[in-house]
XYZ file of C-alpha atoms in Angstrom:
211
model
C 16.284 -63.804 10.799
C 18.749 -64.920 13.930
C 17.240 -63.132 17.160
C 18.534 -62.340 20.498
C 18.855 -65.387 22.764
C 19.069 -68.029 20.104
C 21.378 -70.909 20.420
C 23.792 -72.095 17.774
C 26.009 -75.314 17.531
C 29.411 -74.330 16.093
C 31.067 -77.360 14.309
C 35.051 -77.475 15.137
C 36.869 -79.365 12.402
C 37.856 -82.434 13.821
C 36.915 -81.802 17.448
C 32.839 -81.547 17.636
C 31.000 -78.518 18.517
C 30.748 -75.692 20.971
C 27.773 -73.498 21.171
C 27.459 -70.232 20.510
C 24.327 -67.675 22.283
C 23.402 -65.015 20.113
C 23.516 -62.084 22.908
C 23.067 -59.297 20.068
C 21.439 -59.391 16.904
C 21.637 -56.178 14.732
C 18.873 -57.064 12.314
C 16.378 -58.328 15.106
C 16.747 -54.957 17.005
C 16.918 -52.715 13.752
C 13.376 -54.818 13.473
C 12.186 -53.473 16.495
C 13.225 -49.890 15.548
C 16.005 -49.929 18.451
C 18.981 -48.940 16.499
C 19.243 -44.870 15.234
C 20.639 -44.532 11.518
C 23.730 -43.125 13.302
C 24.232 -45.814 16.147
C 27.550 -46.846 16.454
C 26.569 -50.425 16.555
C 26.005 -50.564 12.871
C 30.081 -50.541 12.754
C 30.345 -53.892 13.831
C 29.446 -57.419 12.884
C 25.896 -58.691 12.412
C 25.954 -60.645 15.600
C 27.483 -60.468 19.008
C 28.158 -63.780 20.649
C 29.131 -65.504 23.320
C 30.702 -69.184 23.149
C 30.764 -72.074 25.296
C 32.432 -74.958 25.627
C 33.779 -77.661 26.244
C 33.664 -79.619 22.934
C 30.484 -81.976 22.565
C 30.486 -84.642 20.068
C 26.635 -84.156 19.049
C 25.562 -80.547 19.102
C 24.581 -79.303 22.569
C 22.615 -76.368 24.170
C 24.460 -76.947 27.552
C 26.205 -73.672 28.557
C 29.562 -75.114 30.515
C 32.381 -72.927 30.287
C 32.390 -69.523 28.476
C 35.022 -69.460 26.030
C 34.547 -66.202 24.623
C 32.866 -63.214 26.028
C 31.055 -61.290 23.432
C 32.640 -61.337 19.938
C 31.354 -59.707 16.623
C 30.696 -61.934 13.716
C 28.907 -62.002 10.394
C 25.692 -63.749 10.077
C 25.922 -64.424 6.379
C 28.570 -67.156 7.051
C 26.749 -68.919 9.424
C 22.699 -68.744 8.370
C 22.792 -69.246 4.606
C 19.650 -70.217 2.758
C 21.212 -72.883 1.181
C 23.927 -74.307 3.631
C 23.760 -72.778 7.267
C 27.092 -73.287 8.654
C 25.770 -73.551 12.212
C 22.661 -75.539 13.326
C 19.835 -73.759 15.395
C 19.726 -75.660 18.635
C 17.360 -73.732 21.164
C 16.873 -70.483 22.957
C 18.265 -69.101 25.849
C 17.425 -65.325 27.700
C 19.786 -63.118 27.453
C 20.725 -61.019 30.711
C 21.430 -57.475 29.813
C 23.571 -56.891 32.820
C 25.880 -59.621 31.665
C 26.718 -58.640 28.111
C 29.933 -57.188 27.011
C 30.559 -55.593 23.875
C 34.298 -55.906 22.381
C 36.728 -52.677 22.523
C 38.187 -50.822 19.934
C 40.649 -47.941 19.381
C 39.734 -46.099 15.937
C 40.740 -42.906 14.191
C 37.386 -41.066 13.279
C 37.630 -38.018 11.328
C 41.155 -37.109 12.284
C 40.408 -37.761 15.858
C 41.187 -41.001 17.935
C 38.099 -42.577 20.147
C 37.333 -45.729 22.009
C 34.215 -47.765 21.542
C 32.482 -50.225 23.142
C 29.112 -51.020 21.922
C 27.300 -47.786 21.752
C 29.845 -45.906 24.492
C 32.215 -43.817 22.802
C 34.983 -41.651 24.398
C 37.601 -39.232 22.660
C 41.104 -40.482 23.248
C 44.330 -38.089 22.915
C 46.441 -40.258 20.577
C 47.862 -39.399 16.984
C 46.694 -41.477 14.180
C 50.216 -43.315 14.332
C 49.623 -44.403 18.051
C 46.349 -45.574 17.024
C 47.990 -47.419 14.452
C 50.494 -48.844 16.924
C 47.855 -49.860 19.352
C 46.378 -51.800 16.667
C 42.525 -52.715 17.924
C 40.499 -51.530 15.272
C 39.128 -55.000 13.349
C 35.321 -54.580 13.939
C 34.238 -58.295 13.489
C 36.010 -61.594 12.164
C 34.504 -64.208 10.159
C 32.498 -67.033 12.210
C 35.012 -69.709 10.524
C 37.816 -67.642 12.541
C 35.816 -67.883 15.656
C 35.638 -71.667 15.296
C 39.549 -72.018 14.964
C 40.026 -69.712 17.716
C 38.084 -72.153 19.893
C 39.959 -75.220 18.935
C 43.065 -73.357 20.529
C 41.003 -72.647 23.559
C 40.099 -76.222 23.861
C 43.722 -77.372 23.707
C 43.224 -78.569 19.906
C 45.536 -76.069 18.309
C 47.383 -78.799 17.482
C 45.177 -79.775 14.694
C 45.625 -76.727 12.690
C 49.088 -77.152 12.075
C 51.459 -74.585 11.527
C 48.467 -72.041 11.397
C 47.752 -72.064 14.907
C 49.207 -68.792 15.700
C 47.014 -67.388 13.274
C 44.128 -68.050 15.493
C 44.301 -66.716 18.758
C 42.244 -64.491 20.854
C 43.549 -61.068 19.406
C 44.228 -57.550 20.465
C 43.734 -56.243 16.995
C 40.159 -57.051 17.161
C 39.458 -56.606 20.558
C 41.272 -53.936 23.037
C 40.752 -56.447 25.604
C 43.356 -59.022 24.280
C 45.838 -55.888 23.683
C 48.643 -55.226 25.987
C 47.551 -51.461 25.624
C 44.197 -51.891 27.383
C 45.279 -50.588 30.633
C 46.930 -47.234 29.168
C 43.871 -46.671 27.298
C 41.588 -47.096 30.138
C 44.002 -44.728 32.325
C 43.794 -41.835 29.697
C 39.946 -42.072 30.183
C 40.043 -42.079 33.760
C 37.740 -45.367 33.972
C 38.714 -48.723 35.904
C 39.030 -51.343 33.005
C 37.107 -53.588 35.704
C 33.823 -51.673 34.428
C 31.071 -53.505 33.248
C 29.347 -52.252 29.768
C 25.604 -51.948 31.110
C 26.678 -50.124 34.081
C 28.665 -47.714 32.137
C 26.020 -47.477 29.513
C 23.437 -46.646 31.658
C 25.755 -43.899 33.519
C 25.877 -42.797 29.974
C 22.249 -42.204 29.448
C 22.137 -45.004 26.604
C 19.850 -47.344 28.075
C 21.293 -50.312 27.349
C 18.551 -52.741 28.429
C 16.173 -51.673 25.271
C 17.668 -54.176 23.280
C 16.509 -57.379 25.582
C 13.071 -56.110 26.839
């Protein structure tokens, strides 16, 4: 089981390694009895990770610059029993106040909603408008994250013609979507509002996952 706080070396083809910090592990908090069966957190991937660079030749636990602040991935592709793709390299405490969950706009039983971690807010959009915004992919493959990091580090040339397929994309996170400011205006919320403060104000007790 992958736990909150674990660090992994993420290999980048032809480049080296960057480090991935697991800031939220669904399986870990499930075992602690902290995720209700109806929790929004069950809609996403298995792990929420922060990714740090620059690339190193050897696996490294140095934080350096944050490349991606909170992205949902599936743990099955990185921690297989036979040939795990990512190597465990250590552990670092998680600062709950700094954790940021990805943001999505979804159709939910014929209603449009904004979701961010455990936060869920109604929106006035019709289904076709939700489709136009197109920020509804709950997680992406770990291998895709590696390709995105290559682009972020200026080595997209190694991806050839497929480079444009591996970018921080508004489809899996409203934070990278051109419609984000408009969505936040509909909710009457400042786009700069941090997750921990907002979730606490909603009575969600976000800090319980890391106590």
